[in-house]
Amino acid sequence: MGTILFELALTGYFIAAIIGIIDLFRGGKESSKLMIAFSAAGFVLHTAAIIYRYVAGGHLPVTSMHEAASFFAWCVVLIYFFLEFRYKIGIMGSFILPIVLLLMITAAFLPRTMAPLAPALRSHWLWIHTIFAFVSNAAFAVAFGIGTMYLLQEHYLKSKHLHGLFQRLPSLQVLDEINHKLINIGFPFLTMAIITGSLWAESAWGRFWNWDPKEVWSLITWFIYAVVLHLRLTAGWRKKRAAMLSVIGFIVVLFTFFGVNFLLKSVHTFQ
Amino acid sequence: MNILVIGLNHKTASVEIRERLAFNGPKLEEGLLAIRQLKGVNEAALLSTCNRVEIYASVCDVMTAAEAVKDFISGFHDIVRPEFEKSLYVYQSEDATRHVFRVSSSLDSMIIGEPQILGQLKDAFEFALSKKTTGVILNRLMKKAISTAKRVRTETRIAENAVSISFAAVELAKKIFTELAGKSFMLLGAGEMAELAARHLINNGVTDVKVANRTYDRACELAQDFCGCAVRFEDFVHELVRTDILICSTGAPSFILFRDQMQKVMKERKHRPVFLIDISVPRNIDPEINKIDNVYLYNVDDLQEVIETNILERKKEATKAETIINEEVEKFAHWAATLDSVPVIVALRQKADDIKREEIERFRNRFPDLDKDKMEAVENLANSITNKLMHNPTVALRESAEDREMITIIIKKLYGIDGEDEE
């Protein structure tokens, strides 16, 4: 049942992402309504799939790599819908839904077995810590999509390539504003994730900081976004450079999320 | 009944001919009334703009009416026919409808997609309506011309991209700043194109307006015009720190703004984006400035190129528009066909017969015991009533020539005979 729901959600996102990618290359009006409809259908099914796993497992389904990637994708779609509702930028989906699709495909290839919860994870911290972590990661993921849009639009304006996609991308100011808001959400949530994580570590292992690879890479991510915010406030690094940093920042986020689990040994590694 | 369009436009006639054949001021009414009086012309409308002169008419016979109109033009404008005849186009029936729809949708305009022509066409028809020279057919044609133009506008992107320097400047500014309200603007120098663009930016909400000019008095004058303030020419670079959009159009023979100056300005404005439009020839702003982050510099050729690609885009959209127009032409032809009186007579008769038969049937059911003779008498009575009631409308439909369309429409409406696609 859970598997079927997940698969159907994946199909919905798949169709939506394909529509989005096709829209990028078409000269005409985008089929954004269709794209939103399919991603909304995918989102409803995805939510059902997550609830199903939650009920079956008795805890927030973020304790296997499959669950984590799937939940990550779910958060990204949630933020995407918030933004689409607020700004109504149809073409935005073309930049965000492919990220969702990639996360979902990754999840699809990972083992879906539900293992019993390790003793260390049986805590309320699981809720608090992971929600902060996932929301911040999702905000950074969306900021990556928006940053890409900014860099593309800025390139079009500088090189005076002013037709096709240029016409359908929103103004630099709007993209910069959204990017800024996303980092303004993502950064405090990441901060909270690190703080709650170290509190949890203290209660589970008796130490706040263990120099675990995940902890280290989270800190690196935190520094990158701190730099973005700081330089935005102080001068110089707004707009284009902020967009570039939010693109680079997300690559580090991805490494922290996946790379640490696959390449390095960490307490965060899923069984 | 047939629709006739005779006219000329910027593609077929030189400006000299267009001038001579124009119906300006009082000539418009005079010409319109005279055309309506021509032999074989039942309805008429007249459009006269700087790019085209067109006569629309509903006529009995196209050839005779066309000759009559040409003779009229020759007499009215005192010009011999060979001089203007080869500039004329003559369209009839579906070609005429198509032409009117193409004109209203701005496919036949000098700049495809520019909306002025629709307003001009509306005015021409409203004028004709007020002078009572139009009737059912031209009124319907006009209504459909407007709705077709609206369809083209909403279903294609024909009018979406800017095709003038000032529109292009506003469009680009909106891609950088979203909206212009609250943005500050400086006009450096003067000139018709620059002032037009400035006015356009101000209409789009730019609030803080500054004018700088080598002659300070001229700056004050223009500033007053734009409800802005004058800036001394020496201060303009410094003033850029507080300017989001600059239009530069001075007569300076070389650059007046260099890269290192602009870099300093950008640092001072904390790298907030700035849009520089250099429409002076020779250029006044060092093109290297475009390489600075968050500075968007456009010169007159860049804007021209924007306009040209936009015109190309519009031409692409025009093919979609042609499909829409063909659909509408077909619908109109279908409607025009229902104006033919013979099918209406048949339908009218059919309707009368149906009512009669129904009523007799009902009567028979109520009085099943009635003997044959009496039943026959009742049937005869019914027959004679329907025949007498149908006689006059049938004759009117068959015989009237001049206002047959009008009568056809009225009868269809009065007797509820279907066949119209709407209303």
XYZ file of C-alpha atoms in Angstrom:
694
model
C 0.000 0.000 0.000
C 2.681 2.460 1.082
C 4.742 1.375 -1.888
C 1.905 1.954 -4.334
C 1.228 5.425 -2.904
C 4.912 6.291 -3.162
C 5.073 5.040 -6.725
C 1.964 6.988 -7.735
C 3.351 10.147 -6.132
C 6.603 9.601 -8.029
C 4.594 9.293 -11.258
C 2.752 12.560 -10.540
C 6.029 14.394 -9.902
C 7.577 12.745 -12.930
C 4.879 14.015 -15.280
C 4.930 17.473 -13.660
C 8.723 17.705 -13.964
C 8.658 16.599 -17.601
C 6.037 19.241 -18.395
C 8.239 21.769 -16.602
C 11.342 20.808 -18.555
C 9.476 20.930 -21.868
C 8.171 24.394 -20.960
C 11.740 25.621 -20.663
C 12.357 25.014 -24.324
C 9.064 26.064 -25.776
C 8.474 29.550 -27.064
C 4.790 29.670 -26.233
C 2.812 30.045 -23.054
C 3.796 27.530 -20.429
C 1.443 24.791 -19.349
C 1.962 25.739 -15.706
C -1.580 24.871 -14.636
C -1.115 21.311 -15.818
C 2.272 21.163 -14.117
C 0.810 22.402 -10.832
C -2.115 19.963 -11.087
C 0.177 16.972 -11.517
C 2.540 18.044 -8.773
C -0.439 18.681 -6.465
C -1.771 15.199 -7.172
C 1.710 13.817 -6.513
C 1.898 15.798 -3.280
C -1.416 14.461 -1.962
C -0.375 10.867 -2.675
C 3.071 11.533 -1.249
C 1.545 12.890 1.962
C -0.604 9.761 2.185
C 2.473 7.587 1.659
C 4.329 9.357 4.469
C 1.350 9.120 6.838
C 1.088 5.433 5.991
C 4.699 4.832 6.909
C 4.317 6.950 10.028
C 1.371 4.834 11.223
C 3.068 1.567 10.280
C 6.381 2.466 11.918
C 5.067 4.520 14.840
C 7.570 7.338 14.318
C 8.375 10.087 11.823
C 9.538 8.231 8.694
C 13.019 9.719 8.399
C 15.104 6.876 9.735
C 16.180 5.198 6.525
C 17.873 6.762 3.521
C 14.767 6.041 1.454
C 12.512 7.763 3.960
C 14.837 10.709 4.362
C 15.115 11.390 0.613
C 11.368 11.054 0.245
C 10.659 13.399 3.163
C 13.205 15.866 1.818
C 11.348 15.905 -1.520
C 8.044 16.368 0.316
C 9.349 19.462 2.114
C 10.631 20.925 -1.151
C 7.215 20.527 -2.780
C 5.569 22.119 0.249
C 7.760 25.211 -0.020
C 7.274 25.259 -3.786
C 3.501 25.411 -3.317
C 3.812 28.225 -0.787
C 5.866 30.255 -3.257
C 3.683 29.483 -6.249
C 0.621 30.502 -4.250
C 2.258 33.747 -3.154
C 4.098 34.800 -6.340
C 2.366 32.892 -9.138
C 5.479 32.375 -11.244
C 4.438 29.489 -13.478
C 7.898 28.827 -14.871
C 9.310 28.361 -11.332
C 8.117 24.740 -11.326
C 10.422 24.012 -14.245
C 13.381 24.715 -11.965
C 12.148 23.139 -8.734
C 10.215 20.040 -9.772
C 13.254 18.387 -11.427
C 15.009 18.608 -8.021
C 11.983 16.939 -6.446
C 12.004 14.280 -9.117
C 15.711 13.531 -8.603
C 15.203 13.197 -4.845
C 12.239 10.899 -5.404
C 14.126 8.747 -7.915
C 16.997 8.441 -5.439
C 14.488 7.401 -2.805
C 12.931 4.896 -5.195
C 16.252 3.108 -5.679
C 17.014 2.830 -1.969
C 15.799 -0.150 0.077
C 12.368 0.487 1.534
C 12.430 -2.034 4.384
C 11.252 -0.723 7.724
C 13.797 -1.625 10.391
C 12.954 -1.264 14.086
C 14.088 2.024 15.534
C 17.603 2.024 16.999
C 17.552 2.755 20.758
C 19.476 6.012 20.332
C 16.784 7.391 18.054
C 13.892 6.678 20.419
C 13.462 10.218 21.605
C 11.323 13.295 21.083
C 14.432 14.897 19.673
C 13.870 12.836 16.549
C 10.853 14.989 15.743
C 12.329 18.311 16.637
C 15.804 17.844 15.248
C 14.778 16.336 11.915
C 11.987 18.801 11.169
C 14.385 21.715 11.590
C 16.974 19.955 9.466
C 14.595 19.027 6.662
C 12.877 22.386 6.416
C 16.230 24.140 6.192
C 17.483 21.701 3.562
C 14.295 22.116 1.551
C 14.485 25.911 1.744
C 18.064 25.722 0.467
C 16.984 23.378 -2.313
C 14.327 25.816 -3.471
C 16.823 28.686 -3.117
C 19.057 26.705 -5.461
C 16.282 26.614 -8.084
C 15.506 30.305 -7.626
C 19.212 31.171 -7.698
C 19.566 29.310 -10.983
C 16.657 31.303 -12.370
C 18.322 34.516 -11.206
C 21.651 33.665 -12.813
C 19.922 32.718 -16.056
C 17.848 35.885 -16.162
C 20.858 38.014 -15.279
C 22.792 36.336 -18.071
C 19.987 37.086 -20.534
C 19.891 40.738 -19.493
C 23.654 41.175 -19.727
C 24.032 39.412 -23.044
C 20.869 41.062 -24.402
C 19.296 37.791 -25.301
C 15.784 39.029 -24.761
C 13.310 36.563 -26.118
C 12.055 33.089 -25.343
C 12.694 32.132 -21.736
C 13.678 35.693 -20.795
C 10.118 36.783 -21.365
C 8.748 34.140 -19.021
C 11.231 34.480 -16.187
C 10.257 37.044 -13.546
C 12.277 40.147 -12.754
C 15.634 40.021 -11.027
C 14.222 41.881 -8.059
C 11.508 39.289 -7.429
C 13.953 36.407 -7.738
C 16.383 38.096 -5.394
C 13.601 38.756 -2.905
C 12.476 35.112 -2.920
C 16.046 33.895 -2.641
C 16.603 36.160 0.328
C 13.432 34.981 2.060
C 14.348 31.333 1.559
C 17.769 31.795 3.072
C 16.176 33.777 5.874
C 14.068 30.714 6.645
C 16.685 28.087 5.888
C 19.458 29.605 7.959
C 17.687 29.874 11.350
C 16.214 26.412 10.827
C 19.674 25.022 10.146
C 20.940 26.797 13.254
C 18.135 25.229 15.270
C 18.851 21.824 13.727
C 22.481 22.042 14.832
C 21.540 23.240 18.334
C 18.829 20.597 18.850
C 21.172 18.018 17.367
C 23.878 18.792 19.874
C 21.362 18.768 22.747
C 20.176 15.404 21.554
C 23.775 14.212 21.251
C 24.361 15.318 24.809
C 21.379 13.379 26.101
C 22.118 10.290 23.969
C 25.905 10.114 24.100
C 26.778 12.578 26.796
C 28.615 14.986 24.498
C 27.377 18.051 22.630
C 29.778 17.787 19.753
C 31.352 14.585 18.449
C 33.136 15.772 15.296
C 30.890 13.418 13.424
C 31.204 14.038 9.626
C 27.566 15.057 9.391
C 28.066 17.585 12.152
C 31.149 18.961 10.481
C 29.529 19.287 7.080
C 26.429 20.866 8.577
C 28.680 23.411 10.157
C 30.350 24.088 6.800
C 26.913 24.590 5.254
C 26.003 26.885 8.116
C 29.098 28.997 7.503
C 28.365 29.333 3.805
C 24.863 30.646 4.387
C 26.054 32.801 7.252
C 28.463 34.414 4.800
C 25.625 34.970 2.291
C 23.502 36.668 4.922
C 26.313 38.659 6.406
C 27.557 39.986 3.098
C 24.049 40.783 2.023
C 23.630 42.941 5.086
C 26.992 44.619 4.969
C 27.211 45.306 1.210
C 28.565 44.045 -1.998
C 27.257 40.524 -2.018
C 23.691 40.969 -2.940
C 21.933 39.917 -6.065
C 24.159 37.998 -8.426
C 26.702 36.811 -5.910
C 24.000 35.854 -3.439
C 22.387 33.790 -6.178
C 25.696 32.111 -6.974
C 26.308 31.318 -3.326
C 22.868 29.832 -2.906
C 23.626 27.546 -5.833
C 26.985 26.512 -4.369
C 25.492 26.245 -0.881
C 22.978 23.696 -2.038
C 25.684 21.488 -3.532
C 27.263 21.384 -0.066
C 23.808 20.647 1.408
C 23.469 17.731 -0.979
C 26.876 16.406 0.032
C 25.986 16.747 3.699
C 22.736 14.936 3.031
C 23.828 12.111 0.740
C 27.599 12.151 0.524
C 28.161 11.792 4.246
C 25.896 8.762 4.329
C 27.383 7.030 1.343
C 31.043 7.973 1.575
C 31.883 8.673 5.183
C 31.299 6.818 8.423
C 28.951 8.689 10.684
C 26.466 8.172 13.478
C 23.957 9.669 11.094
C 24.487 6.832 8.624
C 21.300 4.886 8.202
C 21.389 1.172 8.732
C -26.318 40.559 -50.788
C -22.557 40.742 -50.834
C -19.854 42.499 -48.890
C -17.456 44.719 -50.774
C -14.217 46.253 -49.529
C -12.361 48.759 -51.669
C -9.305 50.454 -50.314
C -5.632 51.164 -50.265
C -2.997 51.116 -47.542
C 0.648 51.846 -46.874
C 1.668 48.696 -48.742
C -0.228 49.403 -51.950
C -0.142 53.169 -52.205
C 2.485 55.854 -51.847
C 1.943 58.569 -49.298
C 1.072 61.047 -52.092
C -1.836 58.887 -53.238
C -2.940 58.217 -49.665
C -2.971 61.937 -48.969
C -5.035 62.684 -52.048
C -7.601 59.982 -51.336
C -7.951 60.665 -47.613
C -11.341 61.682 -46.244
C -10.386 64.242 -43.650
C -12.654 66.316 -41.426
C -15.955 67.230 -43.067
C -15.046 65.176 -46.131
C -15.644 62.035 -44.110
C -19.333 62.646 -43.589
C -19.793 64.025 -47.080
C -18.048 61.037 -48.653
C -19.837 58.498 -46.510
C -23.301 59.829 -47.312
C -22.463 60.036 -51.007
C -21.223 56.437 -51.114
C -24.385 55.255 -49.404
C -26.374 56.914 -52.189
C -24.462 55.109 -54.956
C -26.462 52.715 -57.078
C -26.454 49.168 -55.720
C -24.970 50.140 -52.333
C -27.234 49.136 -49.448
C -24.939 49.872 -46.525
C -21.672 51.752 -46.276
C -18.865 52.658 -43.866
C -15.693 54.611 -44.453
C -12.314 54.386 -42.727
C -9.651 56.981 -43.343
C -6.367 56.983 -41.388
C -2.884 58.064 -42.337
C -2.024 54.522 -43.399
C -5.211 53.450 -45.102
C -8.444 54.491 -46.780
C -11.098 51.809 -46.959
C -14.704 51.695 -48.035
C -16.914 48.907 -46.689
C -20.251 48.274 -48.321
C -23.044 45.796 -48.485
C -24.040 45.672 -52.123
C -26.383 43.908 -54.530
C -23.863 43.330 -57.273
C -20.140 43.622 -56.648
C -18.994 44.594 -60.128
C -21.457 47.432 -60.577
C -20.935 48.741 -57.072
C -17.137 48.577 -57.375
C -17.260 50.579 -60.609
C -19.598 53.089 -59.032
C -17.292 53.510 -56.007
C -14.221 53.985 -58.189
C -15.991 56.590 -60.263
C -17.101 58.276 -57.091
C -13.531 58.415 -55.712
C -12.309 59.845 -58.976
C -14.990 62.524 -58.965
C -14.885 63.297 -55.260
C -11.123 63.699 -55.023
C -10.729 65.083 -58.519
C -8.221 62.492 -59.630
C -8.309 60.399 -62.788
C -8.889 56.686 -62.313
C -5.622 55.394 -63.840
C -3.706 57.414 -61.260
C -5.026 55.538 -58.254
C -6.619 52.387 -59.607
C -3.570 50.168 -59.421
C -3.114 51.068 -55.750
C -6.583 49.828 -54.926
C -7.544 46.416 -53.658
C -11.059 45.108 -54.116
C -12.329 42.234 -51.997
C -15.710 40.615 -51.937
C -17.643 38.120 -49.777
C -15.307 35.916 -47.711
C -12.172 37.726 -48.847
C -13.769 40.975 -47.770
C -14.664 39.572 -44.344
C -11.160 38.191 -43.962
C -9.662 41.542 -44.857
C -11.786 43.393 -42.295
C -10.865 40.875 -39.597
C -7.177 41.100 -40.490
C -7.340 44.880 -40.269
C -9.142 44.873 -36.917
C -6.701 42.285 -35.520
C -3.824 44.464 -36.686
C -2.303 41.871 -39.002
C -2.447 44.305 -41.883
C -0.817 47.154 -39.953
C 2.580 48.660 -40.582
C 3.643 47.338 -37.176
C 1.823 44.056 -36.663
C -0.077 43.874 -33.405
C -0.266 47.608 -32.656
C -3.734 48.206 -31.289
C -4.583 51.719 -32.577
C -6.245 50.441 -35.738
C -8.995 48.666 -33.816
C -10.015 51.937 -32.186
C -9.941 53.727 -35.519
C -12.075 51.044 -37.102
C -14.550 51.196 -34.226
C -14.790 54.968 -34.597
C -15.366 54.657 -38.339
C -18.225 52.222 -37.838
C -19.741 54.167 -34.976
C -19.690 57.255 -37.145
C -21.416 55.343 -39.932
C -23.934 54.032 -37.428
C -24.691 57.534 -36.214
C -25.212 58.657 -39.824
C -27.459 55.628 -40.371
C -25.522 54.389 -43.372
C -25.046 50.876 -42.028
C -27.522 48.065 -41.520
C -27.712 44.509 -40.324
C -24.801 43.208 -42.309
C -22.142 45.820 -41.676
C -23.163 46.104 -38.036
C -22.712 42.400 -37.604
C -19.451 42.519 -39.546
C -18.145 45.197 -37.189
C -19.208 43.336 -34.085
C -17.429 40.251 -35.332
C -14.372 42.261 -36.350
C -14.067 43.513 -32.756
C -14.600 40.111 -31.180
C -12.131 38.506 -33.580
C -9.548 41.141 -32.710
C -10.106 40.388 -29.018
C -9.732 36.667 -29.611
C -6.494 37.220 -31.474
C -5.240 39.419 -28.665
C -5.992 36.937 -25.892
C -5.159 33.705 -27.696
C -1.877 34.761 -29.268
C 1.056 36.822 -28.011
C 0.841 39.178 -30.932
C 0.789 42.377 -28.895
C 2.975 41.300 -26.014
C 6.434 42.477 -26.893
C 7.452 46.085 -27.082
C 8.132 47.477 -30.536
C 9.230 51.023 -29.766
C 12.292 52.361 -27.977
C 10.341 53.771 -25.063
C 8.207 50.668 -24.602
C 11.301 48.479 -24.815
C 12.987 50.586 -22.129
C 10.019 50.203 -19.781
C 9.760 46.493 -20.483
C 13.433 45.944 -19.687
C 13.234 48.081 -16.562
C 10.396 45.870 -15.360
C 12.534 42.762 -15.854
C 15.111 44.264 -13.540
C 12.990 46.071 -10.946
C 9.566 44.334 -11.147
C 7.685 47.576 -10.844
C 8.824 51.104 -11.411
C 6.868 52.706 -8.583
C 9.276 54.244 -6.137
C 12.266 53.965 -8.450
C 14.371 57.013 -9.149
C 15.099 58.160 -12.640
C 17.515 60.618 -14.221
C 17.420 62.110 -17.677
C 20.834 63.221 -18.846
C 20.653 65.545 -21.841
C 17.567 66.018 -23.947
C 16.113 65.001 -27.274
C 12.804 63.820 -28.593
C 13.389 60.089 -28.163
C 14.860 60.518 -24.692
C 11.997 62.729 -23.541
C 9.425 60.302 -24.918
C 11.080 57.424 -23.096
C 11.264 59.537 -19.929
C 7.585 60.351 -20.132
C 6.837 56.689 -20.602
C 8.832 55.721 -17.523
C 7.061 58.385 -15.495
C 3.676 57.113 -16.687
C 4.731 53.708 -15.438
C 5.233 54.951 -11.923
C 8.813 56.222 -11.639
C 8.569 58.760 -8.846
C 11.854 60.471 -8.180
C 12.734 62.324 -11.406
C 15.962 64.236 -12.003
C 17.140 66.114 -15.069
C 20.709 67.093 -15.839
C 21.823 69.167 -18.795
C 24.904 71.072 -19.852
C 22.775 74.219 -19.839
C 21.283 74.393 -16.395
C 18.315 76.476 -17.546
C 17.297 73.790 -20.001
C 17.518 71.252 -17.192
C 15.243 73.390 -15.015
C 12.784 73.733 -17.855
C 12.597 70.001 -18.508
C 12.507 69.232 -14.790
C 9.471 71.444 -14.440
C 7.898 69.625 -17.358
C 8.434 66.254 -15.678
C 7.637 67.453 -12.143
C 11.198 66.589 -11.151
C 14.237 68.493 -10.038
C 17.193 69.813 -11.973
C 20.720 68.574 -11.314
C 23.921 70.373 -12.244
C 25.747 68.576 -15.028
C 28.952 68.284 -12.985
C 27.013 66.441 -10.277
C 25.422 63.783 -12.415
C 27.963 61.058 -11.635
C 27.522 61.615 -7.942
C 23.764 61.681 -8.373
C 23.912 58.200 -9.962
C 24.335 56.816 -6.457
C 20.678 57.642 -5.899
C 19.440 56.772 -9.409
C 18.015 53.431 -10.535
C 17.335 54.242 -14.164
C 19.319 56.607 -16.345
C 18.514 57.724 -19.844
C 21.484 59.390 -21.452
C 21.136 61.464 -24.591
C 23.650 64.286 -24.757
C 25.397 65.646 -27.797
C 28.807 64.912 -26.327
C 31.262 63.642 -28.970
C 32.745 60.978 -26.668
C 32.202 59.035 -23.459
C 31.139 61.041 -20.429
C 30.836 58.096 -18.039
C 33.694 55.652 -17.587
C 34.119 52.269 -16.002
C 36.124 53.333 -12.959
C 33.643 56.112 -12.191
C 30.778 53.663 -12.392
C 32.598 51.159 -10.234
C 32.872 53.760 -7.504
C 29.203 54.592 -7.890
C 28.255 50.931 -7.569
C 30.250 50.571 -4.400
C 28.532 53.603 -2.929
C 25.097 52.350 -3.877
C 25.932 49.010 -2.252
C 25.618 47.299 -5.603
C 21.929 47.894 -5.982
C 21.138 47.233 -9.650
C 21.089 50.135 -12.055
C 19.695 50.345 -15.560
C 21.560 52.646 -17.940
C 20.073 53.506 -21.303
C 22.430 55.279 -23.666
C 20.533 56.467 -26.691
C 23.058 59.088 -27.734
C 24.967 58.729 -30.974
C 27.949 58.758 -30.659
C 27.637 56.783 -27.465
C 28.163 58.653 -24.179
C 28.630 55.728 -21.815
C 31.666 53.474 -21.981
C 30.330 50.043 -23.070
C 32.825 48.386 -20.698
C 30.477 49.464 -17.914
C 28.109 46.640 -18.844
C 30.722 44.230 -17.447
C 30.259 45.554 -13.925
C 27.981 43.361 -11.830
C 24.429 44.628 -11.363
C 24.826 47.297 -14.052
C 22.687 46.815 -17.140
C 23.761 49.073 -19.979
C 21.782 49.264 -23.192
C 22.600 51.477 -26.156
C 20.320 52.479 -28.983
C 21.339 49.519 -31.159
C 20.608 47.065 -28.355
C 17.130 48.484 -27.973
C 16.660 48.447 -31.724
C 17.628 44.800 -31.746
C 15.122 44.058 -28.986
C 12.471 45.700 -31.097
C 13.428 43.774 -34.191
C 13.338 40.387 -32.460
C 10.009 41.366 -30.970
C 8.648 42.185 -34.400
C 9.820 38.773 -35.577
C 8.043 37.152 -32.622
C 4.907 39.024 -33.541
C 5.142 37.759 -37.096
C 5.377 34.226 -35.769
C 2.270 34.819 -33.694
C 0.533 36.239 -36.735
C 0.304 32.798 -38.311
C -1.653 31.620 -35.280
C -3.856 34.675 -35.654
C -4.590 33.793 -39.277
C -6.029 30.461 -38.147
C -8.334 32.217 -35.700
C -9.395 34.642 -38.403
C -10.158 31.832 -40.831
C -12.424 30.266 -38.228
C -14.254 33.532 -37.699
C -14.569 34.155 -41.433
C -16.168 30.760 -41.797
C -18.604 31.464 -38.970
C -19.540 34.768 -40.537
C -20.074 33.147 -43.927
C -22.312 30.611 -42.252
C -24.375 33.386 -40.721
C -24.536 35.264 -44.010
C -25.822 32.129 -45.703
C -28.777 31.971 -43.318
C -29.825 35.362 -44.616
C -30.910 33.725 -47.827
C -34.703 33.965 -47.825
C -35.625 30.622 -49.476
C -34.611 28.410 -46.565
C -36.366 30.820 -44.232
C -39.602 30.521 -46.210
C -39.320 26.742 -46.051
C -38.629 26.813 -42.334
C -41.457 29.228 -41.689
C -43.901 27.026 -43.575
C -42.617 23.986 -41.784
C -43.132 25.632 -38.428
C -46.713 26.674 -39.301
C -47.484 23.163 -40.502
C -46.083 21.626 -37.348
C -48.207 23.840 -35.129
C -51.289 23.126 -37.199
C -50.778 19.382 -37.140
C -50.193 19.368 -33.412
C -53.322 21.345 -32.693
C -55.490 19.160 -34.930
C -54.132 16.088 -33.243
C -54.959 17.512 -29.843
C -58.462 18.389 -31.036
C -58.953 14.870 -32.356
C -58.001 13.394 -29.011
C -60.426 15.594 -27.157
C -63.341 14.733 -29.418
C -62.772 11.177 -30.576
C -66.435 10.675 -31.484
C -66.593 13.489 -34.017
C -67.779 12.286 -37.404
C -65.617 12.463 -40.525
C -67.287 15.464 -42.175
C -66.995 17.686 -39.146
C -63.389 16.661 -38.596
C -62.607 17.566 -42.186
C -64.249 20.951 -41.730
C -62.051 21.636 -38.690
C -58.962 20.668 -40.669
C -59.912 22.995 -43.474
C -60.441 25.818 -41.018
C -56.999 25.271 -39.570
C -55.448 25.137 -43.023
C -56.991 28.335 -44.113
C -55.973 30.206 -40.953
C -52.342 29.135 -41.235
C -52.214 29.874 -44.946
C -53.627 33.329 -44.498
C -51.310 34.083 -41.597
C -48.307 32.879 -43.596
C -49.208 34.692 -46.780
C -47.856 38.167 -46.073
C -44.562 37.147 -44.468
C -43.899 34.786 -47.384
C -44.535 37.498 -49.923
C -42.380 39.956 -48.026
C -39.536 37.459 -47.898
C -39.834 36.613 -51.547
C -40.271 40.038 -53.036
C -38.471 42.711 -51.078
C -35.042 43.273 -52.516
C -33.577 46.245 -50.711
C -34.203 45.260 -47.107
C -34.537 41.535 -47.531
C -31.800 40.741 -44.990
C -33.495 42.897 -42.418
C -36.856 41.211 -43.029
C -35.273 37.775 -42.969
C -33.707 38.477 -39.608
C -36.877 39.960 -38.157
C -39.001 37.063 -39.312
C -36.538 34.552 -37.961
C -36.651 36.285 -34.623
C -40.443 36.767 -34.555
C -41.215 33.168 -35.422
C -38.368 31.655 -33.458
C -36.759 29.917 -36.393
C -33.322 28.641 -35.462
C -30.225 28.949 -37.577
C -28.327 31.733 -35.923
C -25.265 30.819 -33.957
C -25.926 33.297 -31.184
C -28.201 36.075 -29.941
